[in-house]
XYZ file of N, CA and C in Angstrom:
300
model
N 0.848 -1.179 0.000
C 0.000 0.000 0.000
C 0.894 1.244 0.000
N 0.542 2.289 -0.849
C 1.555 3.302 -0.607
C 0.683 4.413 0.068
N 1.489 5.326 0.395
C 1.251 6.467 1.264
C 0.840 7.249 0.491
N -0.506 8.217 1.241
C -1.216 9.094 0.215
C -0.405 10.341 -0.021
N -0.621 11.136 -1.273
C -0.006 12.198 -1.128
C -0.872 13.433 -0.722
N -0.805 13.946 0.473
C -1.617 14.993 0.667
C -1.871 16.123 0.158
N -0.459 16.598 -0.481
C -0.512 17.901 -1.175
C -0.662 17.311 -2.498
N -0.353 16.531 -3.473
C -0.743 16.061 -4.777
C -2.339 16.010 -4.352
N -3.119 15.720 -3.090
C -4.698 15.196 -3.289
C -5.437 16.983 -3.205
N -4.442 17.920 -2.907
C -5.034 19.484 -2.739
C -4.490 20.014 -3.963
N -3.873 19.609 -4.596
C -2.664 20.401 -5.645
C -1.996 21.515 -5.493
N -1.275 20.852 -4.281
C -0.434 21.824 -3.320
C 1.227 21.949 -3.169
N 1.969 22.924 -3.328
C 3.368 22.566 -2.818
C 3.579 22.597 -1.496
N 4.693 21.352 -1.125
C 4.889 21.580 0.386
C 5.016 22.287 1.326
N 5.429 23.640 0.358
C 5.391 25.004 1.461
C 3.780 25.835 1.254
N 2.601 25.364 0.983
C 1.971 25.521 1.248
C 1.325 26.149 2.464
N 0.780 27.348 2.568
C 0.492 28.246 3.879
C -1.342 27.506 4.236
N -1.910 27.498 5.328
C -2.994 26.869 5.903
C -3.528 28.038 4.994
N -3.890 29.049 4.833
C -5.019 29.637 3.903
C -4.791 29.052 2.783
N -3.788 28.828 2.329
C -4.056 27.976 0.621
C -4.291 26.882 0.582
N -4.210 25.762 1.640
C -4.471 24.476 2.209
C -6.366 24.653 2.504
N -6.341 25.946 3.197
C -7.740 25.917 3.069
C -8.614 26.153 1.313
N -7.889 27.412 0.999
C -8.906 27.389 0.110
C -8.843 25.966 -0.942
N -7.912 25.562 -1.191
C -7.879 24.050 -2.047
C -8.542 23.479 -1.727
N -8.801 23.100 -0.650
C -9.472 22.520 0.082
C -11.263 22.681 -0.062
N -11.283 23.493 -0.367
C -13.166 24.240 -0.704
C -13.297 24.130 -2.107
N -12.179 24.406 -2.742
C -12.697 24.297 -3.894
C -12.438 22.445 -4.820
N -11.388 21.672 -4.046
C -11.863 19.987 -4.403
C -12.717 19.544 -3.889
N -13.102 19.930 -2.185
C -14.541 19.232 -2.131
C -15.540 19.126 -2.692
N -15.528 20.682 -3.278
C -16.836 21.072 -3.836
C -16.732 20.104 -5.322
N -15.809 20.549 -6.051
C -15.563 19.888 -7.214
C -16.011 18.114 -7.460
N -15.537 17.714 -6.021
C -15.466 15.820 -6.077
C -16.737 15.072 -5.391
N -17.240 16.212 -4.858
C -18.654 15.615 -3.975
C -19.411 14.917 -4.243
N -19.724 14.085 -3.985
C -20.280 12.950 -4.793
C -21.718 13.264 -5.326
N -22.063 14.525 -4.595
C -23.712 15.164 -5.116
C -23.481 15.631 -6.259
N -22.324 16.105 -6.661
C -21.911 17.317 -7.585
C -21.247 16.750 -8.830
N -20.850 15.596 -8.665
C -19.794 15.045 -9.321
C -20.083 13.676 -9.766
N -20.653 13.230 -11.191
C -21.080 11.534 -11.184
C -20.153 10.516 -11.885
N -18.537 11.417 -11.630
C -17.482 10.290 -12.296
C -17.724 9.493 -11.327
N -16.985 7.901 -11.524
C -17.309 6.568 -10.518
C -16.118 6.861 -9.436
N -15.101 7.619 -9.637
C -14.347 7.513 -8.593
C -14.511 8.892 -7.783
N -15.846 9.759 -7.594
C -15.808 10.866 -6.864
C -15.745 10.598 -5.114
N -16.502 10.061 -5.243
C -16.185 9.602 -3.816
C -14.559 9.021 -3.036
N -14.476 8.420 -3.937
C -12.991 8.190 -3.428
C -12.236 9.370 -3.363
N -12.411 10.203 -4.459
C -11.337 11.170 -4.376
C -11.668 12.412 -3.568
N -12.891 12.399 -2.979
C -13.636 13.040 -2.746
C -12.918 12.881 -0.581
N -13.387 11.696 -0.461
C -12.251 11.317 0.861
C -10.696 11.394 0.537
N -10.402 11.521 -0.051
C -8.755 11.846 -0.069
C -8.766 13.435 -0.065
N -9.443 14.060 -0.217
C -9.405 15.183 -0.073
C -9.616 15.885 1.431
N -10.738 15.446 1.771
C -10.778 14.851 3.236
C -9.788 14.986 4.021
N -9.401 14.072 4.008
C -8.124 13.285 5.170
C -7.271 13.975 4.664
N -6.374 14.615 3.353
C -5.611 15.501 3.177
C -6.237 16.842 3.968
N -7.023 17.295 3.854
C -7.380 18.030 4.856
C -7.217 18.189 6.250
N -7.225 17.320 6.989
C -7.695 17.045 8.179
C -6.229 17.200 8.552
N -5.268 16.182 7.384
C -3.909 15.811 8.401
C -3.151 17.582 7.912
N -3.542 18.251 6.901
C -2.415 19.283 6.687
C -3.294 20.711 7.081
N -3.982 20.428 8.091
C -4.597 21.782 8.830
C -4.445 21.702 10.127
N -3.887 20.742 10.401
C -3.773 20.442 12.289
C -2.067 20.367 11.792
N -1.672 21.676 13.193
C -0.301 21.538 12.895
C 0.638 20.317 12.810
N 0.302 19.899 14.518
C 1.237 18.195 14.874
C 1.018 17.528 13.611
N -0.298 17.086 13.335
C -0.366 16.146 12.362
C 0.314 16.403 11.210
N 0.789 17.605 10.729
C 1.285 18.092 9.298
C 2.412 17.730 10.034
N 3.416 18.364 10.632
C 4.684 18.227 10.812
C 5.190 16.283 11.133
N 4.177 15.519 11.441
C 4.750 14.555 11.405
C 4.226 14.146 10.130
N 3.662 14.238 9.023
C 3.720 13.876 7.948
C 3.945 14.532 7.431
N 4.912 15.345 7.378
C 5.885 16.426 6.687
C 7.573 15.872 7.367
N 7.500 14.990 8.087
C 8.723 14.544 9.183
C 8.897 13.073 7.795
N 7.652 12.746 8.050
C 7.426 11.157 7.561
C 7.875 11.412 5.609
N 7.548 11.916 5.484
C 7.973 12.177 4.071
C 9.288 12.496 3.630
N 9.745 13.402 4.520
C 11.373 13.411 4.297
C 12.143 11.787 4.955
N 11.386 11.300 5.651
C 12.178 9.867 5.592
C 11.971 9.146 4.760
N 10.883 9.237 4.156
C 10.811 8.229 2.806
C 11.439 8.564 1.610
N 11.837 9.665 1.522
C 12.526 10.511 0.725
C 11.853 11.309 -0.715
N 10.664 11.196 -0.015
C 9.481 11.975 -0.828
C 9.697 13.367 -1.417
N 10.387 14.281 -0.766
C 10.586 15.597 -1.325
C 11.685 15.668 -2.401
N 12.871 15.159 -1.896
C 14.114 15.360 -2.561
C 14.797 14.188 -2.875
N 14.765 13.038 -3.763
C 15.296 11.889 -3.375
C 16.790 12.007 -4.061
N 17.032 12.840 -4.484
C 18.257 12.559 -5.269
C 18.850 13.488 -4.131
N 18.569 14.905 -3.530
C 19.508 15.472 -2.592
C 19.550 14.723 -1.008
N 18.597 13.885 -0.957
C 18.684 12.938 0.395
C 19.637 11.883 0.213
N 19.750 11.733 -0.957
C 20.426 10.258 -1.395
C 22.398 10.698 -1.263
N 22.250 11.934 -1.941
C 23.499 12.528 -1.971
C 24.097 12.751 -0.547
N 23.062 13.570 0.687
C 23.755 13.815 1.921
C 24.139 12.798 2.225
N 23.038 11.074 2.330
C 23.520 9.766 2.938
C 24.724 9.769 2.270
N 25.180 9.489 0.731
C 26.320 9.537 0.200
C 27.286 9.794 1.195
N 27.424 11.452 0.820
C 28.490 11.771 1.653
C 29.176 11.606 3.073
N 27.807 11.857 3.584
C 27.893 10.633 4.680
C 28.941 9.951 5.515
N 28.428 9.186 4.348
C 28.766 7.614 4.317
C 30.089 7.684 3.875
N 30.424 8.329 2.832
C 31.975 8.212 2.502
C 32.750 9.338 3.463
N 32.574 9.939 4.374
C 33.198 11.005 4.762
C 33.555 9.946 5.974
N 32.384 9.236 7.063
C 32.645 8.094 7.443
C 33.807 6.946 7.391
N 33.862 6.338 6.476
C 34.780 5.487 5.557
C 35.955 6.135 5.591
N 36.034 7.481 4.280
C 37.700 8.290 4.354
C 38.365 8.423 6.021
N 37.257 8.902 7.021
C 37.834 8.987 8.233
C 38.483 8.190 8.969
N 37.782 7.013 8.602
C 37.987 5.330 9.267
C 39.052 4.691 8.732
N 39.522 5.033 7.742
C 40.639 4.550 6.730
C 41.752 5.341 7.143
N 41.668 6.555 7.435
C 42.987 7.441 7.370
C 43.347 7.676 8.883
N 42.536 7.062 9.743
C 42.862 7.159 10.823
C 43.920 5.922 11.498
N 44.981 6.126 11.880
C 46.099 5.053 12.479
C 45.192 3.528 12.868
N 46.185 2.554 12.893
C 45.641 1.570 13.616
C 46.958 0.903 14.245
């Protein structure tokens, strides 16, 4: 199962401010409502909008799925991949050049 994307379900960037989280927010509900809307998947998308809501308007809840995403390497995977890199070899060069 993969992890939803909250700001892809608002069409949002991560630095997204709570008034633009809100208004996205008013204007996909309205859009996906299942009263309003008779594609077969409104409802579904209609709760993802939802729960993207819910988790990126309550601060705690945003910051740990704003925490959780940079561990999966959701934002940046090539500049997350690079810091482990270096890391890792700065690690190693140290461990090597140090006496034994």
């Amino acid at each position: 199962m993969t992890a939803a994307d909250h700001y892809g379900a608002l069409g949002l960037a991560a630095n997204a401010s709570l008034a633009d989280i809100k208004k996205a927010y008013r204007q996909k509900a309205a859009f996906y409502h299942p009263d309003r809307n008779d594609a077969p998947d409104a409802a579904q998308r209609f709760a993802l909008v939802q729960k993207a809501y819910e988790v990126l308007s309550d601060d705690e809840a945003r910051q740990a799925y704003d925490d959780n995403r940079r561990r999966n390497l959701l934002d940046d995977p090539l500049q997350t991949a690079q810091e482990i890199w270096q890391a890792y070899s700065a690690r190693i060069l140290s461990s090597s050049s140090s006496p034994q």
